[in-house]
Structure formats: C-alpha cells, structure tokens
Amino acid sequence: MVPLALGLGLLLLVSLLCGVGLGAAGIGWGDVFRLLGAGLTGGTIDARDVSAYTILWEIRLPRVVLGAVVGAGLAAVGVAVQAMVRNALADPFVLGISSGAAVGANAVILLGAFAGLGVWALSLSAFGSALAATALVYAVARSPHGLTPLRLILTGTALAYGFEAVTTVMVFGAARGEAARSAMMWLLGSLGGATWAQVPVAAVTVAAGWAWLRRRAEALNALAMGDETAATLGVQPARLRRELFLVTAAVTGTVVAVSGAIGFVGLMVPHVVRMLVGADHRRVLAVAPLAGAVLLVWADLFSRLLLAPAELPVGVITAVVGVPAFLLLMRRGGDAFGGR
C-alpha cells in the first residue's frame, strides 16, 4: 500500500503541474516554472509577464488545487457511504444532498436570489440548501431503530427526484438562455468559477472529514460485515451510521457548493482502490483520496482542452470515463456487484 500511496502522491504533483501549465492560453513550460517560482519565492516579474502570471496564479492554480480537494473529498465520502449503506452502487449523491444543493444554486443563478451575498451567494446558497436537504432526508429516514441502510437509500433517492423536479422547473422557467446554460453547467459540475477564497474552506472540511473517517476505519470494517456482526465487535451500528451521515453530508455539501454535481468519482474510485489494496478501510481511505484527486484534476484538464476555448462540464468527462469503467468492473467484480 505504501508504494502505491507514494506513487499516487507523485502522480498528483505531476497532475497539478500539468493542470497549471496546460490550457487554451499557450504558456511555455519555461515561463510556467519561472512564474511559479516567482510567485512561491516572492520574486519580481516583468510587466510583459503580468498577463501570464495572472492566468497561472489566479485562474489555473486555484482551479487545479480545488479540483484535487474536491476529488479527494468525493472519493473519501464514496468509501464512507458504501460502508454506511452496505451497497456497492452507493455514492455521495445517493442521499439526495447534491440534488438539494442544486435547488439553492439554481435559485441564485436563475432567480437572482441572495444577491446581497455577492460572490458568496452561489456557494452559500448551495451549501445551505444541501444542509436543508440533509435534515429532511434524516427526518424522513429515521426510525425507532435508527438509520437503516434501506431507508436511507430509498429516502435519499425519492427526495433526490423531488429536488431534481424543482430544479427542472426553475431551468425551464428561466427568462434568460445564458442563465439556463450556466445552471446546466453547474448541474453537471464545473470548476470554472474556482477562486483562492474557496480553497481553504473546502480543504479544511475535506481534511477534517477524511481524518475522522480514518480514525473510524476499523468500525467501518465491522459495519461493512453487517449490523449484527458489528454489534458483537463493540460497534453501535445506529450511532455510527448517524455520525457517518452527518460527516458525509458536511463534506458532500461543501464540495458540491464549490464545484457543482460531479458524478462517478465517489462511485468508481472506491471500487478501483479496493481491487488494488483490498477491502480494509484503513488501506482504502489512505489511497482513495489521492486517486480521486488525480482523476478529477485530469478530468478538469480535459474539460478545458477538448473544445478549447469553449469548456465542457467536468461531469461529462467523468461520465465518459466512468460509465465504461464501471461496466467493466461490474463484469469482473463478482459478488461485490451482485454476481455469483
């Protein structure tokens, strides 16, 4: 596992560098290294380099860093959700959180709601509506026996359809075509609006969520074997599932608020990592965030380059990669996917 983690860490550094150095605006690699060095050391640059410096430090670098953070968060939460509901098809969005966030985000994009919040209106509205959706799912799914996997999946799925219906009505009722296009970009995921101001909150939330999951890795192993087995090992399934629900909601709500609804990362990455390191959550949670970060950095890079200077939603790239990869895994995955 250690060599794999180190290799992914090195690959992530290379991926970040490629994400910064490549783009629609051609900047030579010599200039990339020189300008990055100047920014890191506080050096001076020529007046003719101001434009390239701004592109690198204010547009590309926060975007690739945020992409790595979002990818790591989605992968880690994907591991947690699949253990929480004991379902190989679960991902961070099965609880309806992303669909709830979409309602708040589109209220800003399409209706101009919360305009007084300025540049924070979209992120704060999406996060707030994600928390409201979380509270609703929790209230409906909770039973005298706690949060059972089946009730969570059914409630999250049903409410997600309801949230999506509300979003669809908002999109079709939009008076401006450009606003509807922006809404669709957000619904499919985009890092185009990334700023340095968004990075610290997302990074701290993802890091805190990952640290908590790592500390509870052995309990996740027990939970994955079933509630009865977990109880015999000293784990309280209902309490752990409630804690997992809150942690996954916080992380998912945060990353969705800054990137939109990016699919397949939380679904695919945990499965691929388990094939490489086994089912032990201590190992999976050590590797999955790195793999998710690498995947999303490259997906975002391709979304910028394929139709440059136009831009594709990141979710389109992750779906193009994720659908065939998931079908291949399902063919080879055996019992994990309901096979014999």
mmCIF file of C-alpha atoms in Angstrom, residues 108-251:
data_model
loop_
_atom_site.group_PDB
_atom_site.id
_atom_site.type_symbol
_atom_site.label_atom_id
_atom_site.label_comp_id
_atom_site.label_asym_id
_atom_site.label_seq_id
_atom_site.Cartn_x
_atom_site.Cartn_y
_atom_site.Cartn_z
ATOM 1 C CA VAL A 108 -29.116 32.168 -7.327
ATOM 2 C CA ILE A 109 -28.268 31.535 -10.990
ATOM 3 C CA LEU A 110 -31.780 31.667 -12.399
ATOM 4 C CA LEU A 111 -33.740 33.814 -9.964
ATOM 5 C CA GLY A 112 -31.051 36.108 -8.583
ATOM 6 C CA ALA A 113 -31.799 35.063 -5.013
ATOM 7 C CA PHE A 114 -29.470 36.166 -2.190
ATOM 8 C CA ALA A 115 -27.838 38.758 -4.439
ATOM 9 C CA GLY A 116 -26.813 40.666 -1.328
ATOM 10 C CA LEU A 117 -24.217 37.982 -0.566
ATOM 11 C CA GLY A 118 -22.208 38.980 -3.630
ATOM 12 C CA VAL A 119 -19.659 36.451 -4.882
ATOM 13 C CA TRP A 120 -20.516 34.106 -1.995
ATOM 14 C CA ALA A 121 -24.188 33.850 -2.949
ATOM 15 C CA LEU A 122 -23.850 30.684 -5.060
ATOM 16 C CA SER A 123 -21.653 28.712 -2.653
ATOM 17 C CA LEU A 124 -23.535 29.699 0.492
ATOM 18 C CA SER A 125 -26.943 29.077 -1.067
ATOM 19 C CA ALA A 126 -25.865 25.659 -2.379
ATOM 20 C CA PHE A 127 -24.366 24.681 0.968
ATOM 21 C CA GLY A 128 -27.398 25.908 2.890
ATOM 22 C CA SER A 129 -29.833 24.005 0.696
ATOM 23 C CA ALA A 130 -27.604 20.912 0.942
ATOM 24 C CA LEU A 131 -27.847 21.074 4.731
ATOM 25 C CA ALA A 132 -31.630 21.553 4.489
ATOM 26 C CA ALA A 133 -31.864 18.514 2.209
ATOM 27 C CA THR A 134 -29.731 16.555 4.673
ATOM 28 C CA ALA A 135 -32.012 17.458 7.551
ATOM 29 C CA LEU A 136 -35.074 16.441 5.524
ATOM 30 C CA VAL A 137 -33.570 13.088 4.498
ATOM 31 C CA TYR A 138 -32.558 12.422 8.095
ATOM 32 C CA ALA A 139 -36.004 13.300 9.445
ATOM 33 C CA VAL A 140 -37.822 11.095 6.945
ATOM 34 C CA ALA A 141 -35.394 8.150 7.020
ATOM 35 C CA ARG A 142 -35.018 7.997 10.795
ATOM 36 C CA SER A 143 -36.961 5.231 12.510
ATOM 37 C CA PRO A 144 -37.146 3.880 16.086
ATOM 38 C CA HIS A 145 -34.330 1.521 15.058
ATOM 39 C CA GLY A 146 -32.068 4.314 13.811
ATOM 40 C CA LEU A 147 -30.871 4.944 10.256
ATOM 41 C CA THR A 148 -31.111 1.646 8.400
ATOM 42 C CA PRO A 149 -29.380 1.249 5.021
ATOM 43 C CA LEU A 150 -32.559 0.522 3.076
ATOM 44 C CA ARG A 151 -34.470 3.504 4.481
ATOM 45 C CA LEU A 152 -31.534 5.815 3.744
ATOM 46 C CA ILE A 153 -31.266 4.692 0.128
ATOM 47 C CA LEU A 154 -34.995 4.808 -0.547
ATOM 48 C CA THR A 155 -35.497 8.158 1.167
ATOM 49 C CA GLY A 156 -32.452 9.767 -0.444
ATOM 50 C CA THR A 157 -33.402 8.502 -3.903
ATOM 51 C CA ALA A 158 -37.040 9.585 -3.619
ATOM 52 C CA LEU A 159 -36.211 13.069 -2.329
ATOM 53 C CA ALA A 160 -33.458 13.455 -4.955
ATOM 54 C CA TYR A 161 -36.105 13.028 -7.667
ATOM 55 C CA GLY A 162 -38.194 15.666 -5.950
ATOM 56 C CA PHE A 163 -35.302 18.131 -5.763
ATOM 57 C CA GLU A 164 -34.433 17.467 -9.401
ATOM 58 C CA ALA A 165 -38.032 18.180 -10.393
ATOM 59 C CA VAL A 166 -37.869 21.551 -8.640
ATOM 60 C CA THR A 167 -34.584 22.343 -10.391
ATOM 61 C CA THR A 168 -36.002 21.352 -13.789
ATOM 62 C CA VAL A 169 -38.981 23.672 -13.328
ATOM 63 C CA MET A 170 -36.588 26.505 -12.453
ATOM 64 C CA VAL A 171 -34.438 25.855 -15.536
ATOM 65 C CA PHE A 172 -37.391 25.694 -17.926
ATOM 66 C CA GLY A 173 -38.868 28.812 -16.397
ATOM 67 C CA ALA A 174 -35.664 30.828 -16.760
ATOM 68 C CA ALA A 175 -36.166 34.020 -18.715
ATOM 69 C CA ARG A 176 -32.549 34.167 -19.907
ATOM 70 C CA GLY A 177 -30.968 31.469 -22.050
ATOM 71 C CA GLU A 178 -27.471 32.200 -20.708
ATOM 72 C CA ALA A 179 -28.687 31.718 -17.149
ATOM 73 C CA ALA A 180 -30.137 28.328 -18.078
ATOM 74 C CA ARG A 181 -26.822 27.362 -19.685
ATOM 75 C CA SER A 182 -24.950 28.350 -16.514
ATOM 76 C CA ALA A 183 -27.377 26.307 -14.461
ATOM 77 C CA MET A 184 -26.796 23.241 -16.635
ATOM 78 C CA MET A 185 -23.027 23.687 -16.337
ATOM 79 C CA TRP A 186 -23.362 23.718 -12.565
ATOM 80 C CA LEU A 187 -25.656 20.673 -12.555
ATOM 81 C CA LEU A 188 -23.038 18.699 -14.494
ATOM 82 C CA GLY A 189 -20.134 20.036 -12.441
ATOM 83 C CA SER A 190 -17.684 22.799 -13.213
ATOM 84 C CA LEU A 191 -14.556 24.237 -11.627
ATOM 85 C CA GLY A 192 -14.599 27.280 -13.881
ATOM 86 C CA GLY A 193 -15.507 29.625 -11.043
ATOM 87 C CA ALA A 194 -12.760 28.449 -8.683
ATOM 88 C CA THR A 195 -11.048 31.126 -6.591
ATOM 89 C CA TRP A 196 -8.471 31.094 -3.824
ATOM 90 C CA ALA A 197 -11.180 32.147 -1.373
ATOM 91 C CA GLN A 198 -12.961 28.813 -1.880
ATOM 92 C CA VAL A 199 -9.917 26.599 -1.348
ATOM 93 C CA PRO A 200 -9.337 26.914 2.448
ATOM 94 C CA VAL A 201 -12.928 26.100 3.488
ATOM 95 C CA ALA A 202 -13.161 23.138 1.125
ATOM 96 C CA ALA A 203 -9.692 21.851 2.062
ATOM 97 C CA VAL A 204 -10.278 22.085 5.820
ATOM 98 C CA THR A 205 -13.678 20.384 5.589
ATOM 99 C CA VAL A 206 -12.377 17.558 3.407
ATOM 100 C CA ALA A 207 -9.285 17.072 5.596
ATOM 101 C CA ALA A 208 -11.361 17.000 8.789
ATOM 102 C CA GLY A 209 -13.844 14.552 7.274
ATOM 103 C CA TRP A 210 -11.079 12.290 5.991
ATOM 104 C CA ALA A 211 -9.288 12.344 9.361
ATOM 105 C CA TRP A 212 -12.485 11.341 11.151
ATOM 106 C CA LEU A 213 -13.118 8.511 8.688
ATOM 107 C CA ARG A 214 -9.559 7.245 9.071
ATOM 108 C CA ARG A 215 -9.966 7.206 12.847
ATOM 109 C CA ARG A 216 -13.146 5.152 12.469
ATOM 110 C CA ALA A 217 -11.765 2.805 9.795
ATOM 111 C CA GLU A 218 -11.936 -0.311 11.975
ATOM 112 C CA ALA A 219 -15.538 0.491 12.869
ATOM 113 C CA LEU A 220 -16.291 0.822 9.146
ATOM 114 C CA ASN A 221 -14.802 -2.638 8.607
ATOM 115 C CA ALA A 222 -17.171 -4.011 11.230
ATOM 116 C CA LEU A 223 -20.173 -2.138 9.800
ATOM 117 C CA ALA A 224 -19.494 -3.474 6.319
ATOM 118 C CA MET A 225 -19.892 -7.026 7.668
ATOM 119 C CA GLY A 226 -23.442 -6.337 8.878
ATOM 120 C CA ASP A 227 -25.121 -4.764 11.871
ATOM 121 C CA GLU A 228 -25.206 -7.945 13.942
ATOM 122 C CA THR A 229 -21.515 -8.637 13.400
ATOM 123 C CA ALA A 230 -20.666 -5.007 14.130
ATOM 124 C CA ALA A 231 -22.618 -5.141 17.398
ATOM 125 C CA THR A 232 -20.711 -8.241 18.529
ATOM 126 C CA LEU A 233 -17.463 -6.340 17.871
ATOM 127 C CA GLY A 234 -18.497 -3.464 20.125
ATOM 128 C CA VAL A 235 -19.721 -1.086 17.413
ATOM 129 C CA GLN A 236 -23.119 0.596 17.717
ATOM 130 C CA PRO A 237 -24.404 0.474 14.112
ATOM 131 C CA ALA A 238 -27.199 3.035 14.525
ATOM 132 C CA ARG A 239 -24.934 5.573 16.217
ATOM 133 C CA LEU A 240 -22.079 5.056 13.759
ATOM 134 C CA ARG A 241 -24.425 5.346 10.796
ATOM 135 C CA ARG A 242 -25.806 8.609 12.194
ATOM 136 C CA GLU A 243 -22.282 10.000 12.605
ATOM 137 C CA LEU A 244 -21.331 8.879 9.104
ATOM 138 C CA PHE A 245 -24.440 10.536 7.734
ATOM 139 C CA LEU A 246 -23.506 13.873 9.285
ATOM 140 C CA VAL A 247 -19.855 13.706 8.156
ATOM 141 C CA THR A 248 -20.709 12.710 4.587
ATOM 142 C CA ALA A 249 -23.372 15.408 4.420
ATOM 143 C CA ALA A 250 -20.949 18.114 5.560
ATOM 144 C CA VAL A 251 -18.199 17.087 3.131
#
